[in-house]
């Protein structure tokens, strides 16, 4: 059984992008995680929000939160790409847990999805 580290990254995308390009940024970083044998457990698109202060002359941006499992070098690879991608204004990667079993997290992923579906069903029934 291979243990992995559990990470969370939050990144801020420029607000002046077209919706297709915004989606392609998210897909790019999800692909980097998956191509490096990472397992994505959660992707939350928080949408466009106002910033506390200007970042590169922008007053707002699109926030994306991703939780994933991966090897110790995966955050470094992500951060390198975040730095050179002009579409990403800010980012942070945090280690949540040192040793996790990816098999156990797969159960959490399915539980999370069923909770999300319940919430959507309740919202739709109002």
Tab-separated table of C-alpha atoms in Angstrom:
chain	number	residue	atom	x	y	z
A	1	UNK	CA	0.000	0.000	0.000
A	2	UNK	CA	1.416	3.357	-1.047
A	3	UNK	CA	0.843	6.346	1.189
A	4	UNK	CA	0.657	9.841	-0.256
A	5	UNK	CA	0.539	13.358	1.084
A	6	UNK	CA	-2.724	15.288	1.097
A	7	UNK	CA	-2.642	18.874	-0.208
A	8	UNK	CA	-4.919	21.818	-0.805
A	9	UNK	CA	-4.268	24.569	-3.315
A	10	UNK	CA	-6.165	27.793	-3.798
A	11	UNK	CA	-5.439	29.841	-6.878
A	12	UNK	CA	-6.751	33.076	-8.298
A	13	UNK	CA	-7.422	33.441	-12.025
A	14	UNK	CA	-7.523	36.770	-13.893
A	15	UNK	CA	-11.079	38.156	-14.172
A	16	UNK	CA	-10.698	39.307	-17.797
A	17	UNK	CA	-10.651	35.796	-19.303
A	18	UNK	CA	-13.378	34.316	-21.463
A	19	UNK	CA	-15.356	31.470	-19.807
A	20	UNK	CA	-13.720	28.874	-22.093
A	21	UNK	CA	-10.229	30.064	-21.174
A	22	UNK	CA	-11.143	30.119	-17.471
A	23	UNK	CA	-12.237	26.465	-17.751
A	24	UNK	CA	-9.059	25.570	-19.655
A	25	UNK	CA	-6.921	26.963	-16.802
A	26	UNK	CA	-8.722	24.687	-14.323
A	27	UNK	CA	-8.389	21.697	-16.666
A	28	UNK	CA	-4.672	22.408	-17.129
A	29	UNK	CA	-3.907	22.238	-13.405
A	30	UNK	CA	-6.156	19.226	-12.831
A	31	UNK	CA	-4.290	17.471	-15.655
A	32	UNK	CA	-0.899	18.314	-14.105
A	33	UNK	CA	-2.028	16.672	-10.863
A	34	UNK	CA	-3.388	13.579	-12.625
A	35	UNK	CA	-0.381	13.258	-14.978
A	36	UNK	CA	1.900	13.159	-11.924
A	37	UNK	CA	-0.067	10.272	-10.380
A	38	UNK	CA	-2.035	12.582	-8.096
A	39	UNK	CA	-5.614	11.934	-7.063
A	40	UNK	CA	-8.005	14.891	-7.026
A	41	UNK	CA	-10.529	14.627	-4.200
A	42	UNK	CA	-12.275	17.982	-4.541
A	43	UNK	CA	-12.509	20.896	-6.976
A	44	UNK	CA	-14.502	23.954	-5.900
A	45	UNK	CA	-15.002	26.877	-8.241
A	46	UNK	CA	-15.825	29.798	-5.991
A	47	UNK	CA	-16.463	32.105	-8.914
A	48	UNK	CA	-15.612	35.770	-9.304
A	49	UNK	CA	-15.003	37.558	-6.015
A	50	UNK	CA	-13.752	40.955	-4.960
A	51	UNK	CA	-10.182	41.058	-3.666
A	52	UNK	CA	-9.128	42.690	-0.402
A	53	UNK	CA	-6.479	44.615	-2.354
A	54	UNK	CA	-5.473	45.039	-5.992
A	55	UNK	CA	-3.371	42.290	-7.534
A	56	UNK	CA	-1.673	43.228	-10.809
A	57	UNK	CA	-4.210	46.084	-11.186
A	58	UNK	CA	-7.221	43.743	-10.825
A	59	UNK	CA	-9.839	44.323	-8.127
A	60	UNK	CA	-11.444	40.878	-8.447
A	61	UNK	CA	-10.669	37.388	-9.690
A	62	UNK	CA	-11.898	33.817	-10.021
A	63	UNK	CA	-11.048	31.568	-7.085
A	64	UNK	CA	-10.482	27.817	-7.456
A	65	UNK	CA	-9.857	25.414	-4.559
A	66	UNK	CA	-8.440	21.935	-5.241
A	67	UNK	CA	-7.723	19.148	-2.750
A	68	UNK	CA	-5.517	16.317	-3.926
A	69	UNK	CA	-3.162	13.494	-2.936
A	70	UNK	CA	0.275	13.246	-4.417
A	71	UNK	CA	3.964	12.654	-3.966
A	72	UNK	CA	6.184	15.199	-2.224
A	73	UNK	CA	7.389	16.751	-5.506
A	74	UNK	CA	3.911	17.422	-6.955
A	75	UNK	CA	3.343	20.801	-5.200
A	76	UNK	CA	6.679	22.016	-6.555
A	77	UNK	CA	5.622	21.136	-10.115
A	78	UNK	CA	2.291	22.914	-9.650
A	79	UNK	CA	3.934	26.012	-8.179
A	80	UNK	CA	6.416	26.205	-11.055
A	81	UNK	CA	3.549	26.238	-13.562
A	82	UNK	CA	1.510	28.722	-11.492
A	83	UNK	CA	4.477	31.140	-11.505
A	84	UNK	CA	4.911	31.141	-15.287
A	85	UNK	CA	1.189	31.196	-16.160
A	86	UNK	CA	0.138	34.834	-16.610
A	87	UNK	CA	-3.518	33.842	-16.208
A	88	UNK	CA	-2.910	32.948	-12.531
A	89	UNK	CA	-2.607	36.010	-10.279
A	90	UNK	CA	-1.931	34.329	-6.915
A	91	UNK	CA	-1.697	30.808	-5.517
A	92	UNK	CA	-0.953	28.861	-2.367
A	93	UNK	CA	-0.350	25.148	-1.802
A	94	UNK	CA	-0.728	23.732	1.715
A	95	UNK	CA	0.049	20.247	3.011
A	96	UNK	CA	-2.989	19.026	4.971
A	97	UNK	CA	-1.735	15.564	5.994
A	98	UNK	CA	1.610	13.810	5.796
A	99	UNK	CA	0.460	10.233	5.204
A	100	UNK	CA	-2.902	9.281	3.755
A	101	UNK	CA	-4.124	6.135	2.110
A	102	UNK	CA	-5.584	7.096	-1.300
A	103	UNK	CA	-7.971	4.114	-1.099
A	104	UNK	CA	-9.583	5.587	2.032
A	105	UNK	CA	-9.931	8.971	0.338
A	106	UNK	CA	-11.785	7.415	-2.587
A	107	UNK	CA	-14.580	6.586	-0.127
A	108	UNK	CA	-14.590	10.201	1.058
A	109	UNK	CA	-14.813	11.392	-2.551
A	110	UNK	CA	-17.960	9.353	-3.216
A	111	UNK	CA	-19.477	10.503	0.117
A	112	UNK	CA	-18.718	14.117	-0.816
A	113	UNK	CA	-20.329	13.713	-4.251
A	114	UNK	CA	-23.492	12.203	-2.762
A	115	UNK	CA	-23.721	15.111	-0.277
A	116	UNK	CA	-23.301	17.608	-3.138
A	117	UNK	CA	-26.036	15.848	-5.119
A	118	UNK	CA	-28.367	15.970	-2.087
A	119	UNK	CA	-27.783	19.715	-1.696
A	120	UNK	CA	-28.432	20.311	-5.409
A	121	UNK	CA	-31.625	18.227	-5.222
A	122	UNK	CA	-32.855	20.227	-2.202
A	123	UNK	CA	-32.030	23.529	-3.921
A	124	UNK	CA	-33.856	22.401	-7.056
A	125	UNK	CA	-36.998	21.394	-5.132
A	126	UNK	CA	-37.526	24.866	-3.619
